[in-house]
């Protein structure tokens, strides 16, 4: 192991990274709050500013993946469709099997310039996450309790609000509704059997209501559905902690563009269409497990420097006062102040470690297992 790789695994480096992420995040949240008075006066400007602020926080994790861990997503897609990416609104349907799938998605967003405006249909619990969850509130992410009767009003309204969004956005939907585990897979295949649907090997059975409602409410706003299938070479099981430790992963992403007009309007037909899409996705995954690649040519979208520049900028800005403070503390010789500083740094580190824990599949909710549906 080289010196650089060794350094990436050290707690001190992780503390510096976590401190930068957390403190810059709080400052960004504060700036987002400052945009509140602007919303009634110039809503579109407030939204644009929030996209930039969102970019400044989200892109730090993209920089961590691309520049710190050296992970680069290999894209398989039709070059004809490639030129449209980033130039139109889209609904993204992505499999939910990996702890860093959202991060791989974000690098794809960054390469096509839609990272600040990217959105997701997410479980309500994520809106309470410090820094990230609070930021999402200002970016008009759609949060649901995964109980249709309780969700439907807010869900439809949130989608309608996106109709005049001033920036191109991608709206991510994990139609499986939860992350893949063996038990959830077994249960969802029992549901598939009851519904006389073909079994899936690599996916949970998709829940179709959210997809249909999103398509119906975003007709005329969104141009296409991007069917995205993600997998990792060599059976890698990537983790966010691994990324923080500087481990390099090898993700492959297969993207198909499906014009929205080709998706049926009727709920039952749309539902059948989505089930068919998942059967196709399952076939791609099965082929990938045999051959190690997806169909279609590989394309490498150019890497943009902004995520790195932003990350380095925040790190320098926030490390300078921290170093000054540490020097003053050591000079003052006050044990109490030193202890308070150590306690603060530890709290930041524990807080971020807890947030990383939210991405771990072993802590996945019990949603989709029989006894407790949440
Ligand atoms: C690569 C490019 C990436 C671009 C990235 C862009 C943006 C990124 C931005 C941010 C990234 C942040 C990342 C955060 C990720 C967070 C993700 C999540 O939080 S996932 C959880 C939330 N999302 C969902 O739940 C979406 C899927 N669910 C739905 O759509 C549901 O329909 C619903 C809207 C939640 C409503 O669900 P509900 O169950 O109430 O109703 P349904 O009609 O859907 O379901 C009832 C139906 O389901 C059958 N059933 C029962 N058990 C199961 C089971 N285990 N599996 C499947 N189906 C089941 C049941 O029989 C009913 O069937 P029927 O209606 O026929 O009787
Ligand atoms: C410079 C950057 C430093 C980064 C330091 C670490 C940053 C920590 C960032 C935490 C980011 C948190 C993003 C949470 C996204 C989690 C997505 C997710 O996987 O949600 C699960 C749901 O879909 C389904 O839930 P389950 O029913 O499976 O339960």
XYZ file of C-alpha atoms and ligand atoms in Angstrom:
470
model
C 0.000 0.000 0.000
C 1.383 3.392 -1.002
C 1.705 6.324 1.375
C -1.194 8.213 -0.210
C -3.485 5.193 0.050
C -2.421 4.723 3.674
C -3.160 8.391 4.429
C -6.658 8.053 2.981
C -7.445 5.462 5.629
C -6.368 7.640 8.547
C -8.858 9.010 11.067
C -7.323 12.485 10.913
C -8.077 12.745 7.187
C -11.628 11.529 7.798
C -12.051 14.118 10.568
C -10.942 16.913 8.257
C -13.283 15.715 5.469
C -16.241 15.302 7.837
C -15.588 18.673 9.474
C -15.506 20.382 6.034
C -18.675 18.636 4.865
C -20.637 19.289 8.044
C -19.632 22.909 8.660
C -19.964 23.924 4.987
C -23.323 22.124 5.007
C -24.551 24.135 7.972
C -23.402 27.363 6.317
C -25.190 26.356 3.101
C -28.358 25.571 5.102
C -28.085 29.022 6.655
C -27.749 30.661 3.231
C -30.758 28.649 2.067
C -32.789 30.027 4.958
C -31.704 33.523 3.868
C -33.374 32.886 0.473
C -36.779 32.453 2.152
C -37.815 36.144 1.896
C -36.968 35.991 -1.831
C -39.483 33.208 -2.615
C -42.636 35.410 -2.623
C -40.853 38.170 -4.563
C -38.929 36.180 -7.198
C -39.515 32.443 -6.827
C -37.514 31.462 -9.909
C -34.459 33.365 -8.723
C -34.766 31.783 -5.259
C -34.908 28.344 -6.901
C -31.864 29.052 -9.073
C -29.854 30.233 -6.051
C -30.865 27.090 -4.150
C -29.701 24.931 -7.067
C -26.260 26.553 -6.851
C -26.162 26.126 -3.070
C -27.322 22.528 -3.426
C -24.560 21.928 -5.949
C -21.988 23.315 -3.552
C -22.896 20.675 -0.954
C -23.827 17.654 -3.069
C -20.802 17.986 -5.326
C -18.507 17.508 -2.317
C -19.579 13.870 -2.160
C -19.092 13.594 -5.942
C -15.548 14.967 -5.483
C -15.008 12.411 -2.721
C -16.053 9.573 -5.030
C -14.247 10.742 -8.159
C -11.110 12.438 -6.836
C -10.582 10.886 -3.398
C -11.515 7.277 -4.094
C -10.743 7.498 -7.832
C -14.016 5.793 -8.759
C -15.311 6.512 -12.245
C -18.677 5.350 -13.527
C -18.502 3.708 -16.956
C -21.533 4.691 -18.995
C -23.182 2.408 -21.562
C -25.635 4.247 -23.736
C -26.748 5.049 -27.266
C -24.628 7.996 -28.543
C -27.753 9.395 -30.275
C -29.467 9.794 -26.902
C -26.279 10.879 -25.148
C -26.434 14.351 -26.708
C -29.840 14.958 -25.073
C -28.672 14.191 -21.527
C -28.652 17.326 -19.399
C -30.637 19.272 -22.004
C -34.078 18.027 -20.996
C -36.034 17.046 -17.880
C -36.212 13.322 -17.190
C -37.599 10.731 -14.801
C -34.805 8.345 -13.835
C -35.675 4.756 -12.905
C -32.717 3.162 -11.122
C -32.276 -0.199 -9.367
C -31.781 0.029 -5.583
C -29.216 -2.657 -4.716
C -26.115 -0.737 -3.629
C -25.181 1.524 -0.737
C -23.629 4.119 -3.023
C -26.112 3.971 -5.904
C -27.238 7.544 -5.185
C -23.602 8.683 -5.305
C -22.982 7.033 -8.683
C -26.180 8.717 -9.860
C -24.885 12.069 -8.658
C -21.628 11.747 -10.637
C -23.739 11.069 -13.727
C -25.809 14.200 -12.890
C -22.644 16.241 -12.420
C -21.170 15.202 -15.751
C -24.356 16.449 -17.479
C -24.732 19.644 -15.442
C -27.967 18.806 -13.609
C -26.575 17.979 -10.166
C -27.856 21.081 -8.341
C -31.399 20.544 -9.581
C -31.552 16.737 -9.291
C -34.454 15.383 -7.254
C -35.783 12.164 -5.885
C -38.877 10.508 -4.513
C -37.556 9.708 -1.052
C -38.823 8.240 2.182
C -39.856 10.894 4.703
C -37.185 9.840 7.231
C -34.452 11.198 4.926
C -35.853 14.742 5.201
C -34.749 14.812 8.872
C -31.094 14.053 8.075
C -29.018 17.016 9.282
C -27.507 19.169 6.544
C -28.431 16.933 3.562
C -32.125 16.467 4.444
C -32.527 20.154 5.293
C -30.905 21.113 1.987
C -33.311 18.841 0.080
C -36.276 20.687 1.546
C -35.163 23.835 -0.316
C -34.519 21.845 -3.506
C -38.156 20.685 -3.557
C -37.427 16.997 -3.170
C -40.560 14.882 -2.831
C -40.851 13.020 0.466
C -43.351 10.255 1.139
C -44.367 8.011 4.030
C -44.869 5.107 1.583
C -48.578 4.939 2.511
C -50.491 5.956 -0.570
C -53.618 7.277 1.165
C -51.527 9.618 3.322
C -49.084 10.572 0.571
C -51.214 11.195 -2.475
C -52.154 14.863 -1.924
C -48.685 16.086 -1.111
C -47.101 13.857 -3.770
C -49.265 15.205 -6.593
C -48.874 18.809 -5.410
C -45.074 18.476 -5.170
C -44.939 17.119 -8.732
C -47.205 19.892 -10.007
C -44.866 22.444 -8.405
C -42.054 21.137 -10.612
C -43.914 22.066 -13.791
C -42.349 25.532 -13.908
C -38.954 24.606 -12.457
C -36.393 27.006 -13.966
C -33.509 24.505 -14.399
C -33.320 21.153 -16.160
C -33.847 18.435 -13.557
C -33.746 14.660 -13.269
C -36.285 13.086 -10.955
C -35.069 9.791 -9.482
C -37.471 6.973 -8.694
C -36.486 3.695 -7.072
C -39.700 1.872 -7.947
C -38.775 -1.055 -5.670
C -39.444 1.373 -2.772
C -36.704 -0.069 -0.565
C -33.238 -1.600 -0.863
C -32.694 -5.163 -2.013
C -32.282 -7.792 0.694
C -32.784 -11.539 0.353
C -35.828 -11.490 2.630
C -37.505 -8.566 0.858
C -36.802 -10.297 -2.434
C -38.456 -13.511 -1.246
C -41.546 -11.628 -0.050
C -41.878 -9.544 -3.198
C -41.571 -12.661 -5.370
C -44.481 -14.167 -3.411
C -46.448 -11.048 -4.409
C -45.291 -11.523 -8.015
C -46.527 -15.101 -7.951
C -49.930 -14.048 -6.597
C -50.163 -11.488 -9.407
C -49.033 -14.072 -11.994
C -46.035 -11.928 -12.883
C -42.710 -13.441 -13.972
C -40.157 -13.758 -11.159
C -37.244 -11.322 -11.021
C -33.818 -12.488 -9.900
C -31.963 -9.217 -9.344
C -34.759 -6.801 -8.452
C -37.621 -6.520 -5.997
C -41.018 -6.310 -7.635
C -41.589 -2.639 -8.549
C -44.429 -0.739 -6.922
C -46.151 0.952 -9.778
C -48.381 3.649 -8.299
C -45.616 6.221 -7.735
C -44.279 5.782 -11.265
C -47.702 6.191 -12.864
C -48.505 9.303 -10.810
C -45.106 10.833 -11.605
C -45.467 10.180 -15.339
C -49.015 11.559 -15.439
C -48.194 14.704 -13.476
C -44.974 15.436 -15.328
C -46.346 14.953 -18.852
C -45.425 18.059 -20.852
C -42.654 18.878 -18.357
C -40.453 15.815 -18.643
C -39.298 14.578 -22.049
C -38.263 11.022 -21.259
C -37.741 8.216 -18.784
C -34.098 7.212 -18.371
C -34.051 3.528 -17.545
C -30.804 3.150 -15.579
C -29.276 -0.161 -14.581
C -26.275 -0.078 -12.253
C -23.883 -2.839 -11.319
C -20.278 -3.207 -10.147
C -17.486 -5.235 -11.695
C -15.972 -8.204 -9.842
C -19.044 -8.532 -7.559
C -17.916 -5.486 -5.594
C -20.125 -4.481 -2.677
C -19.296 -0.794 -2.343
C -19.899 1.232 0.810
C -19.739 4.929 1.626
C -17.210 4.166 4.341
C -15.077 2.429 1.710
C -15.245 5.588 -0.429
C -14.150 7.638 2.596
C -11.243 5.211 3.049
C -10.221 5.922 -0.542
C -11.243 2.542 -1.962
C -11.690 2.553 -5.736
C -14.781 0.843 -7.138
C -15.773 -0.038 -10.710
C -19.411 0.858 -11.417
C -21.059 0.299 -14.790
C -24.240 2.176 -15.641
C -26.499 1.287 -18.570
C -28.847 4.119 -19.587
C -31.727 3.777 -22.046
C -33.810 6.807 -23.044
C -37.523 6.163 -23.463
C -39.666 9.056 -24.759
C -42.461 9.845 -22.309
C -45.105 9.770 -25.082
C -44.487 6.049 -25.519
C -45.611 5.298 -21.943
C -49.307 4.394 -21.587
C -51.598 6.886 -19.838
C -53.983 4.330 -18.390
C -52.932 3.194 -14.886
C -53.253 -0.561 -15.489
C -51.392 -0.368 -18.814
C -48.691 1.853 -17.320
C -48.315 -0.585 -14.457
C -47.914 -3.513 -16.886
C -45.419 -1.428 -18.886
C -43.288 -0.865 -15.745
C -43.353 -4.551 -14.850
C -42.123 -5.321 -18.375
C -39.367 -2.710 -17.997
C -38.188 -4.404 -14.800
C -38.183 -7.785 -16.542
C -35.888 -6.265 -19.170
C -33.687 -4.701 -16.499
C -33.483 -8.083 -14.804
C -32.311 -9.650 -18.056
C -29.592 -6.973 -18.422
C -28.411 -7.748 -14.891
C -28.402 -11.467 -15.556
C -26.363 -10.942 -18.756
C -24.027 -8.627 -16.831
C -23.414 -11.325 -14.234
C -22.398 -13.692 -17.075
C -20.446 -11.327 -19.328
C -19.378 -8.425 -17.077
C -20.779 -5.799 -19.430
C -24.004 -4.147 -20.528
C -25.226 -3.831 -24.130
C -24.494 -0.768 -26.181
C -21.358 1.262 -26.722
C -19.393 2.785 -23.833
C -19.301 6.568 -23.705
C -17.158 8.670 -21.383
C -18.743 11.993 -20.500
C -16.041 14.600 -19.854
C -15.122 15.094 -16.209
C -15.836 18.663 -15.017
C -13.457 20.320 -12.555
C -16.132 22.212 -10.553
C -16.776 19.557 -7.915
C -13.069 19.418 -7.073
C -12.622 23.204 -7.132
C -15.655 23.672 -4.865
C -14.425 20.981 -2.447
C -10.898 22.388 -2.251
C -12.329 25.898 -1.837
C -14.488 24.890 1.143
C -11.649 22.853 2.683
C -9.186 25.755 2.524
C -11.779 28.248 3.754
C -12.742 26.135 6.749
C -9.331 24.675 7.614
C -7.743 28.097 7.970
C -9.889 29.231 10.963
C -9.680 25.729 12.448
C -5.879 25.781 12.350
C -5.810 29.300 13.829
C -8.113 28.140 16.612
C -6.006 25.067 17.324
C -2.798 27.136 17.506
C -4.483 29.603 19.869
C -5.768 26.772 22.006
C -2.394 25.127 22.331
C -0.803 28.498 23.160
C -3.475 29.287 25.748
C -2.758 25.993 27.504
C -6.354 25.859 28.731
C -7.236 22.202 29.257
C -10.952 23.041 29.247
C -10.824 24.724 25.816
C -8.744 21.887 24.379
C -11.233 19.356 25.719
C -14.144 21.392 24.288
C -12.492 21.434 20.849
C -11.800 17.696 20.923
C -15.433 17.126 21.983
C -16.684 19.295 19.082
C -14.559 17.464 16.493
C -15.634 14.096 17.903
C -19.304 15.154 17.763
C -18.925 16.153 14.086
C -17.224 12.861 13.335
C -19.857 10.788 15.187
C -22.654 12.792 13.492
C -21.316 12.186 9.999
C -20.608 8.528 10.832
C -24.265 8.221 11.875
C -25.342 9.758 8.551
C -23.139 7.327 6.677
C -24.896 4.588 8.671
C -28.181 5.612 7.016
C -26.807 4.394 3.704
C -25.999 0.914 5.035
C -28.240 -1.849 3.751
C -27.963 -3.778 7.004
C -29.844 -0.848 8.590
C -32.533 -0.870 5.912
C -36.119 -0.393 7.136
C -38.488 -3.338 7.431
C -40.616 -1.913 4.612
C -41.552 -4.697 2.225
C -41.339 -7.560 4.717
C -44.626 -9.194 5.772
C -45.062 -8.703 9.523
C -44.276 -5.028 9.589
C -44.819 -3.131 6.351
C -42.771 -0.063 7.446
C -28.402 7.296 -12.613
C -29.003 8.638 -12.574
C -29.386 9.055 -11.226
C -29.984 10.372 -11.242
C -30.116 10.844 -9.868
C -31.050 11.926 -9.795
C -31.366 12.461 -8.674
C -30.795 12.030 -7.388
C -31.296 12.887 -6.297
C -31.158 12.567 -5.074
C -30.597 11.286 -4.623
C -31.032 11.016 -3.252
C -31.027 9.575 -3.011
C -31.999 9.224 -1.962
C -32.661 7.914 -2.299
C -33.872 7.694 -1.500
C -34.711 6.624 -2.111
C -35.848 6.236 -1.265
O -36.144 6.806 -0.269
S -36.742 4.867 -1.846
C -38.215 4.951 -0.897
C -39.202 5.911 -1.391
N -39.623 5.672 -2.744
C -40.617 4.824 -3.069
O -41.193 4.179 -2.256
C -40.958 4.738 -4.523
C -41.611 3.445 -4.905
N -42.928 3.285 -4.313
C -44.056 3.696 -4.909
O -43.962 4.290 -5.954
C -45.373 3.363 -4.275
O -46.282 3.143 -5.310
C -45.929 4.453 -3.324
C -46.118 5.758 -4.047
C -44.970 4.626 -2.157
C -47.292 3.992 -2.777
O -47.096 2.728 -2.205
P -48.277 1.857 -1.609
O -47.692 0.580 -1.158
O -49.032 2.626 -0.601
O -49.237 1.649 -2.837
P -48.997 0.779 -4.129
O -50.268 0.788 -4.917
O -47.825 1.189 -4.883
O -48.708 -0.654 -3.553
C -49.709 -1.529 -3.196
C -49.511 -2.694 -4.096
O -48.226 -3.262 -3.808
C -48.369 -4.666 -3.672
N -47.347 -5.152 -2.767
C -47.463 -5.510 -1.500
N -46.274 -5.914 -1.016
C -45.411 -5.768 -2.016
C -44.035 -6.013 -2.134
N -43.319 -6.462 -1.109
N -43.446 -5.767 -3.293
C -44.166 -5.293 -4.339
N -45.478 -5.050 -4.294
C -46.083 -5.286 -3.140
C -49.748 -4.842 -3.138
O -50.170 -6.135 -3.472
C -50.515 -3.764 -3.866
O -50.811 -4.249 -5.148
P -52.242 -3.941 -5.855
O -52.339 -2.460 -5.984
O -52.131 -4.625 -7.178
O -53.260 -4.527 -4.956
C -16.793 15.564 1.199
C -17.928 14.686 1.391
C -17.859 14.024 2.698
C -18.940 13.051 2.794
C -18.967 12.591 4.174
C -20.133 11.762 4.409
C -21.354 12.389 3.979
C -22.536 11.677 4.473
C -23.526 11.840 3.434
C -24.741 11.138 3.788
C -25.589 11.174 2.602
C -26.865 10.638 2.951
C -27.620 10.400 1.729
C -28.661 9.443 2.083
C -29.120 8.732 0.925
C -29.564 7.403 1.390
C -30.273 6.752 0.297
C -30.855 5.525 0.718
O -30.266 4.548 0.447
O -32.077 5.578 1.342
C -32.731 4.393 1.579
C -34.099 4.418 0.958
O -33.982 4.530 -0.393
C -34.868 3.173 1.254
O -34.759 2.931 2.558
P -34.922 1.459 3.151
O -36.381 1.114 3.130
O -34.092 0.503 2.356
O -34.424 1.612 4.563
